[in-house]
Amino acid sequence: MSVLQALDVGLAFLVFAVAAWTVFAPGPFAATVGYVVYGLLLSLVWIRLFAVDVALTEAAIGSGVTGVLLIGAAARLRGAETTPAEEALTGLTRLFAAGLCLLVAAALAAVVLLLPDQGPTLAPQSMERLPETGLGNPVTAVLIAFRSFDTMLEKVVLVLGVVGVWSLAADRYWGGAPGEARAERPEPTLAFFAQVLAPIGILVGVHVFWVGADEPGGAFQGGAILAAMWMIVMMARLTEAPQASAFWLRLALIAGPAVFLAAGVAGAVVAGGFFAYPPGLAKPLILFIETFMTFTIAVTLPMLVAGPPRREPRR
Amino acid sequence: MSSATLAGLVGAALVGLGLYGVIADPQPLRKILAFNLIGSGVFLVFGIVARKGAAAGLSADPVPQAMVITGIVVAFAASALAVALTLRLFEETGRATLRPDAGTKPPDDGADAE
């Protein structure tokens, strides 16, 4: 067994063990912290699958932003998550459930083992048409050019998510700001951390977005890093979340999908197909769309984490 | 066994583990966590489909990779909505439980009462 293989086996056991911890941990807080670790380990597995773009997304969104969301929820639910005895399943039901889940996992494992060594693939087609997009990263090309409709709709899902979260606000808070107010005196350690990290993080986020055209990275990963920086500054209470009724915020939330859709419709007129890009102009157009998408992601993710408005709107 | 197959088996195990958590744990937040485990397990299984589609000088088929990236973002949006629903339930009832017959406490502010 080579070193890499041993690492693979070790990583596999570690991922499984941490995942088991998030399911069986005694408290919800311990479970959510386990989930953050799990996400980071999972991104290592993605690197071993040669999917660096996915690894970056998993680390930034799957582990990072989701982790903040879940830890925040666990903290607010403290005390509420004690399970009354009548809600716990009986031993027999648990055993039955475990058997069922084992069956599902075994069936999936069998499918994995039965997969042919060389499966069907769209890689040759992607590489063949890659020069027409002017991009060097085939994953970005799939996201923004070959399957751009998916990506545009996914942005719409994010907007719908924000609409759904905001709709859960109490009537009197409608249009107000989520989260806590800006602090008179921010907690010094956290404020220092935010002041040092945020400028570097913003630079890293923009860089990851920019190199995404040719190297692993792109709008999702860069946008998620930018989102994290805004969240850190809000957590340090150096600034507060904007009011849900703010016009600029609503404009920022829809800028990405709106520009994307406009480019798609323009393609139908100019380039002879919905979401077609005119030859030669593909790369600048893609970067233009991606800029707005990065911005929208950077604004949307913190709004989803911040939750529904919890303060009365200022008029 | 290749590292891709191993990752696929981990994905299968994660789906089983997450499914058990969704069924067996009565707490909504733990169910959301477990549901995310199922999601990442499915992504991993799809990831080995990408790896087995290695061709044309690429180490993995870019199309499934792009779909997994989209999936991770959509899964996050769904989790955020589920967490917001759980927190609202807790605010309204003082309990975070999915039992339909759980007692409700009266809303603490008159403005909310419909």
mmCIF file of C-alpha atoms in Angstrom, chain A residues 76-297:
data_model
loop_
_atom_site.group_PDB
_atom_site.id
_atom_site.type_symbol
_atom_site.label_atom_id
_atom_site.label_comp_id
_atom_site.label_asym_id
_atom_site.label_seq_id
_atom_site.Cartn_x
_atom_site.Cartn_y
_atom_site.Cartn_z
ATOM 1 C CA ARG A 76 -30.047 30.374 19.962
ATOM 2 C CA LEU A 77 -31.769 27.031 20.512
ATOM 3 C CA ARG A 78 -29.770 26.269 23.642
ATOM 4 C CA GLY A 79 -32.040 24.790 26.252
ATOM 5 C CA ALA A 80 -34.805 24.117 23.752
ATOM 6 C CA GLU A 81 -33.197 21.035 22.311
ATOM 7 C CA THR A 82 -33.663 18.757 25.268
ATOM 8 C CA THR A 83 -35.715 15.884 24.026
ATOM 9 C CA PRO A 84 -38.684 14.887 26.141
ATOM 10 C CA ALA A 85 -38.741 11.156 26.732
ATOM 11 C CA GLU A 86 -41.960 10.642 24.763
ATOM 12 C CA GLU A 87 -40.344 11.978 21.593
ATOM 13 C CA ALA A 88 -37.421 9.570 21.577
ATOM 14 C CA LEU A 89 -37.929 6.503 19.429
ATOM 15 C CA THR A 90 -38.160 3.135 21.095
ATOM 16 C CA GLY A 91 -35.241 0.727 20.822
ATOM 17 C CA LEU A 92 -37.081 -1.501 18.367
ATOM 18 C CA THR A 93 -37.927 1.378 16.015
ATOM 19 C CA ARG A 94 -34.322 2.563 16.152
ATOM 20 C CA LEU A 95 -33.127 -0.908 15.269
ATOM 21 C CA PHE A 96 -35.563 -1.052 12.367
ATOM 22 C CA ALA A 97 -34.435 2.387 11.148
ATOM 23 C CA ALA A 98 -30.778 1.371 11.432
ATOM 24 C CA GLY A 99 -31.466 -1.761 9.388
ATOM 25 C CA LEU A 100 -33.225 0.280 6.713
ATOM 26 C CA CYS A 101 -30.402 2.811 6.514
ATOM 27 C CA LEU A 102 -27.823 0.034 6.346
ATOM 28 C CA LEU A 103 -29.779 -1.436 3.435
ATOM 29 C CA VAL A 104 -29.792 1.901 1.576
ATOM 30 C CA ALA A 105 -26.068 2.406 2.193
ATOM 31 C CA ALA A 106 -25.288 -1.149 1.074
ATOM 32 C CA ALA A 107 -27.302 -0.723 -2.123
ATOM 33 C CA LEU A 108 -25.460 2.508 -2.921
ATOM 34 C CA ALA A 109 -22.108 0.901 -2.113
ATOM 35 C CA ALA A 110 -22.943 -1.955 -4.488
ATOM 36 C CA VAL A 111 -23.720 0.559 -7.239
ATOM 37 C CA VAL A 112 -20.410 2.315 -6.577
ATOM 38 C CA LEU A 113 -18.502 -0.977 -6.805
ATOM 39 C CA LEU A 114 -20.326 -2.003 -9.985
ATOM 40 C CA LEU A 115 -19.561 1.225 -11.843
ATOM 41 C CA PRO A 116 -17.478 0.644 -14.976
ATOM 42 C CA ASP A 117 -13.912 1.915 -14.852
ATOM 43 C CA GLN A 118 -14.531 4.291 -17.725
ATOM 44 C CA GLY A 119 -17.964 5.810 -17.462
ATOM 45 C CA PRO A 120 -19.829 7.989 -19.949
ATOM 46 C CA THR A 121 -18.289 11.420 -20.087
ATOM 47 C CA LEU A 122 -18.799 14.881 -21.526
ATOM 48 C CA ALA A 123 -15.161 15.830 -20.953
ATOM 49 C CA PRO A 124 -14.115 15.566 -24.643
ATOM 50 C CA GLN A 125 -17.022 17.764 -25.774
ATOM 51 C CA SER A 126 -16.223 20.300 -23.058
ATOM 52 C CA MET A 127 -12.565 20.465 -24.037
ATOM 53 C CA GLU A 128 -13.415 20.655 -27.737
ATOM 54 C CA ARG A 129 -15.639 23.726 -27.320
ATOM 55 C CA LEU A 130 -13.585 25.306 -24.505
ATOM 56 C CA PRO A 131 -11.570 27.638 -26.831
ATOM 57 C CA GLU A 132 -14.823 29.250 -28.037
ATOM 58 C CA THR A 133 -15.507 30.528 -24.523
ATOM 59 C CA GLY A 134 -12.013 31.975 -24.107
ATOM 60 C CA LEU A 135 -11.802 30.347 -20.673
ATOM 61 C CA GLY A 136 -9.156 27.930 -19.414
ATOM 62 C CA ASN A 137 -11.120 26.279 -16.605
ATOM 63 C CA PRO A 138 -13.624 23.760 -18.023
ATOM 64 C CA VAL A 139 -15.694 23.757 -14.814
ATOM 65 C CA THR A 140 -16.237 27.518 -15.068
ATOM 66 C CA ALA A 141 -17.080 27.059 -18.756
ATOM 67 C CA VAL A 142 -19.753 24.473 -17.850
ATOM 68 C CA LEU A 143 -21.163 26.753 -15.146
ATOM 69 C CA ILE A 144 -21.315 30.003 -17.099
ATOM 70 C CA ALA A 145 -21.465 28.887 -20.716
ATOM 71 C CA PHE A 146 -22.468 25.275 -21.453
ATOM 72 C CA ARG A 147 -25.044 24.883 -18.686
ATOM 73 C CA SER A 148 -25.577 28.545 -17.901
ATOM 74 C CA PHE A 149 -29.337 28.141 -17.531
ATOM 75 C CA ASP A 150 -28.794 25.909 -14.448
ATOM 76 C CA THR A 151 -26.505 28.446 -12.882
ATOM 77 C CA MET A 152 -28.896 31.318 -13.533
ATOM 78 C CA LEU A 153 -31.798 29.378 -11.970
ATOM 79 C CA GLU A 154 -29.606 28.516 -8.998
ATOM 80 C CA LYS A 155 -29.113 32.234 -8.389
ATOM 81 C CA VAL A 156 -32.899 32.570 -8.495
ATOM 82 C CA VAL A 157 -33.107 29.827 -5.833
ATOM 83 C CA LEU A 158 -30.820 31.908 -3.606
ATOM 84 C CA VAL A 159 -33.101 34.935 -4.031
ATOM 85 C CA LEU A 160 -36.162 32.784 -3.264
ATOM 86 C CA GLY A 161 -34.321 31.538 -0.172
ATOM 87 C CA VAL A 162 -33.894 35.106 1.063
ATOM 88 C CA VAL A 163 -37.571 35.842 0.320
ATOM 89 C CA GLY A 164 -38.530 32.732 2.297
ATOM 90 C CA VAL A 165 -36.329 33.625 5.266
ATOM 91 C CA TRP A 166 -37.537 37.232 5.353
ATOM 92 C CA SER A 167 -41.154 36.091 5.195
ATOM 93 C CA LEU A 168 -40.685 34.466 8.602
ATOM 94 C CA ALA A 169 -40.261 37.839 10.292
ATOM 95 C CA ALA A 170 -42.875 38.936 12.797
ATOM 96 C CA ASP A 171 -45.226 41.548 11.326
ATOM 97 C CA ARG A 172 -43.846 44.438 13.349
ATOM 98 C CA TYR A 173 -40.268 43.692 12.234
ATOM 99 C CA TRP A 174 -41.151 43.567 8.539
ATOM 100 C CA GLY A 175 -38.611 45.580 6.566
ATOM 101 C CA GLY A 176 -36.303 45.906 9.584
ATOM 102 C CA ALA A 177 -32.765 44.702 10.023
ATOM 103 C CA PRO A 178 -31.782 41.178 11.028
ATOM 104 C CA GLY A 179 -29.190 40.513 13.705
ATOM 105 C CA GLU A 180 -27.789 42.747 16.362
ATOM 106 C CA ALA A 181 -27.187 46.473 16.282
ATOM 107 C CA ARG A 182 -23.757 47.958 15.824
ATOM 108 C CA ALA A 183 -21.974 47.903 19.167
ATOM 109 C CA GLU A 184 -20.988 51.066 21.032
ATOM 110 C CA ARG A 185 -17.761 49.343 21.998
ATOM 111 C CA PRO A 186 -17.087 46.215 19.939
ATOM 112 C CA GLU A 187 -15.431 43.318 21.720
ATOM 113 C CA PRO A 188 -11.738 44.219 21.188
ATOM 114 C CA THR A 189 -10.367 40.801 20.197
ATOM 115 C CA LEU A 190 -13.073 40.100 17.660
ATOM 116 C CA ALA A 191 -12.926 43.652 16.288
ATOM 117 C CA PHE A 192 -9.154 43.422 15.859
ATOM 118 C CA PHE A 193 -9.538 40.045 14.162
ATOM 119 C CA ALA A 194 -12.156 41.433 11.776
ATOM 120 C CA GLN A 195 -10.122 44.539 10.981
ATOM 121 C CA VAL A 196 -7.017 42.520 10.152
ATOM 122 C CA LEU A 197 -8.688 39.630 8.346
ATOM 123 C CA ALA A 198 -11.352 41.407 6.288
ATOM 124 C CA PRO A 199 -9.047 43.424 3.966
ATOM 125 C CA ILE A 200 -6.898 40.355 3.242
ATOM 126 C CA GLY A 201 -9.971 38.184 2.827
ATOM 127 C CA ILE A 202 -11.570 40.611 0.374
ATOM 128 C CA LEU A 203 -8.377 40.544 -1.688
ATOM 129 C CA VAL A 204 -8.332 36.726 -1.613
ATOM 130 C CA GLY A 205 -12.018 36.576 -2.564
ATOM 131 C CA VAL A 206 -11.585 38.872 -5.569
ATOM 132 C CA HIS A 207 -8.473 36.933 -6.589
ATOM 133 C CA VAL A 208 -10.263 33.566 -6.400
ATOM 134 C CA PHE A 209 -13.083 34.991 -8.536
ATOM 135 C CA TRP A 210 -10.654 36.446 -11.082
ATOM 136 C CA VAL A 211 -8.419 33.376 -11.534
ATOM 137 C CA GLY A 212 -11.567 31.211 -11.815
ATOM 138 C CA ALA A 213 -11.564 31.846 -15.556
ATOM 139 C CA ASP A 214 -8.431 29.751 -16.031
ATOM 140 C CA GLU A 215 -7.639 28.054 -12.705
ATOM 141 C CA PRO A 216 -9.771 26.463 -9.991
ATOM 142 C CA GLY A 217 -11.961 29.131 -8.438
ATOM 143 C CA GLY A 218 -14.764 31.299 -9.739
ATOM 144 C CA ALA A 219 -17.856 33.278 -8.814
ATOM 145 C CA PHE A 220 -19.183 30.848 -6.187
ATOM 146 C CA GLN A 221 -15.943 30.375 -4.295
ATOM 147 C CA GLY A 222 -14.840 34.002 -4.500
ATOM 148 C CA GLY A 223 -18.326 35.228 -3.607
ATOM 149 C CA ALA A 224 -18.457 32.915 -0.589
ATOM 150 C CA ILE A 225 -15.121 34.248 0.704
ATOM 151 C CA LEU A 226 -16.341 37.839 0.278
ATOM 152 C CA ALA A 227 -19.568 36.872 2.071
ATOM 153 C CA ALA A 228 -17.556 35.419 4.947
ATOM 154 C CA MET A 229 -15.633 38.676 5.304
ATOM 155 C CA TRP A 230 -18.844 40.705 5.559
ATOM 156 C CA MET A 231 -20.174 38.197 8.101
ATOM 157 C CA ILE A 232 -17.018 38.518 10.227
ATOM 158 C CA VAL A 233 -17.310 42.305 10.256
ATOM 159 C CA MET A 234 -20.989 42.016 11.260
ATOM 160 C CA MET A 235 -20.178 39.427 13.947
ATOM 161 C CA ALA A 236 -17.554 41.736 15.416
ATOM 162 C CA ARG A 237 -20.396 44.288 15.470
ATOM 163 C CA LEU A 238 -18.270 46.852 13.669
ATOM 164 C CA THR A 239 -21.206 47.272 11.322
ATOM 165 C CA GLU A 240 -24.781 46.083 11.337
ATOM 166 C CA ALA A 241 -26.882 44.184 8.827
ATOM 167 C CA PRO A 242 -28.778 46.465 6.441
ATOM 168 C CA GLN A 243 -32.530 46.840 6.703
ATOM 169 C CA ALA A 244 -34.462 44.340 4.611
ATOM 170 C CA SER A 245 -36.340 47.234 3.012
ATOM 171 C CA ALA A 246 -33.161 48.973 1.787
ATOM 172 C CA PHE A 247 -33.395 49.568 -1.944
ATOM 173 C CA TRP A 248 -29.668 49.002 -2.590
ATOM 174 C CA LEU A 249 -29.827 45.662 -0.788
ATOM 175 C CA ARG A 250 -32.735 44.433 -2.895
ATOM 176 C CA LEU A 251 -30.967 45.611 -6.028
ATOM 177 C CA ALA A 252 -27.799 43.760 -4.960
ATOM 178 C CA LEU A 253 -29.761 40.561 -4.302
ATOM 179 C CA ILE A 254 -31.203 40.429 -7.817
ATOM 180 C CA ALA A 255 -28.253 41.963 -9.719
ATOM 181 C CA GLY A 256 -26.616 38.594 -10.469
ATOM 182 C CA PRO A 257 -29.615 36.703 -11.882
ATOM 183 C CA ALA A 258 -30.958 39.863 -13.590
ATOM 184 C CA VAL A 259 -27.729 40.546 -15.491
ATOM 185 C CA PHE A 260 -27.410 36.844 -16.288
ATOM 186 C CA LEU A 261 -30.954 36.683 -17.639
ATOM 187 C CA ALA A 262 -30.503 39.900 -19.622
ATOM 188 C CA ALA A 263 -27.361 38.452 -21.227
ATOM 189 C CA GLY A 264 -29.286 35.276 -22.014
ATOM 190 C CA VAL A 265 -32.123 37.168 -23.686
ATOM 191 C CA ALA A 266 -29.642 39.373 -25.556
ATOM 192 C CA GLY A 267 -28.009 36.165 -26.813
ATOM 193 C CA ALA A 268 -31.338 35.121 -28.323
ATOM 194 C CA VAL A 269 -31.422 38.350 -30.334
ATOM 195 C CA VAL A 270 -27.735 38.831 -31.201
ATOM 196 C CA ALA A 271 -26.169 35.372 -31.244
ATOM 197 C CA GLY A 272 -29.109 33.295 -32.437
ATOM 198 C CA GLY A 273 -29.903 31.343 -29.292
ATOM 199 C CA PHE A 274 -31.127 31.807 -25.726
ATOM 200 C CA PHE A 275 -27.985 32.080 -23.542
ATOM 201 C CA ALA A 276 -25.725 31.965 -26.612
ATOM 202 C CA TYR A 277 -22.735 34.282 -26.505
ATOM 203 C CA PRO A 278 -21.587 36.081 -29.686
ATOM 204 C CA PRO A 279 -18.301 34.566 -30.937
ATOM 205 C CA GLY A 280 -15.253 36.544 -29.874
ATOM 206 C CA LEU A 281 -17.178 38.372 -27.172
ATOM 207 C CA ALA A 282 -17.724 35.301 -25.003
ATOM 208 C CA LYS A 283 -14.993 35.871 -22.446
ATOM 209 C CA PRO A 284 -15.645 39.554 -21.654
ATOM 210 C CA LEU A 285 -19.360 38.796 -21.463
ATOM 211 C CA ILE A 286 -18.758 35.831 -19.124
ATOM 212 C CA LEU A 287 -16.535 37.923 -16.846
ATOM 213 C CA PHE A 288 -19.161 40.695 -16.851
ATOM 214 C CA ILE A 289 -21.875 38.244 -15.760
ATOM 215 C CA GLU A 290 -19.586 36.613 -13.221
ATOM 216 C CA THR A 291 -18.735 39.963 -11.622
ATOM 217 C CA PHE A 292 -22.392 40.605 -10.844
ATOM 218 C CA MET A 293 -22.900 37.017 -9.713
ATOM 219 C CA THR A 294 -19.956 37.208 -7.318
ATOM 220 C CA PHE A 295 -21.377 40.424 -5.886
ATOM 221 C CA THR A 296 -24.855 38.916 -5.484
ATOM 222 C CA ILE A 297 -23.469 35.785 -3.797
#
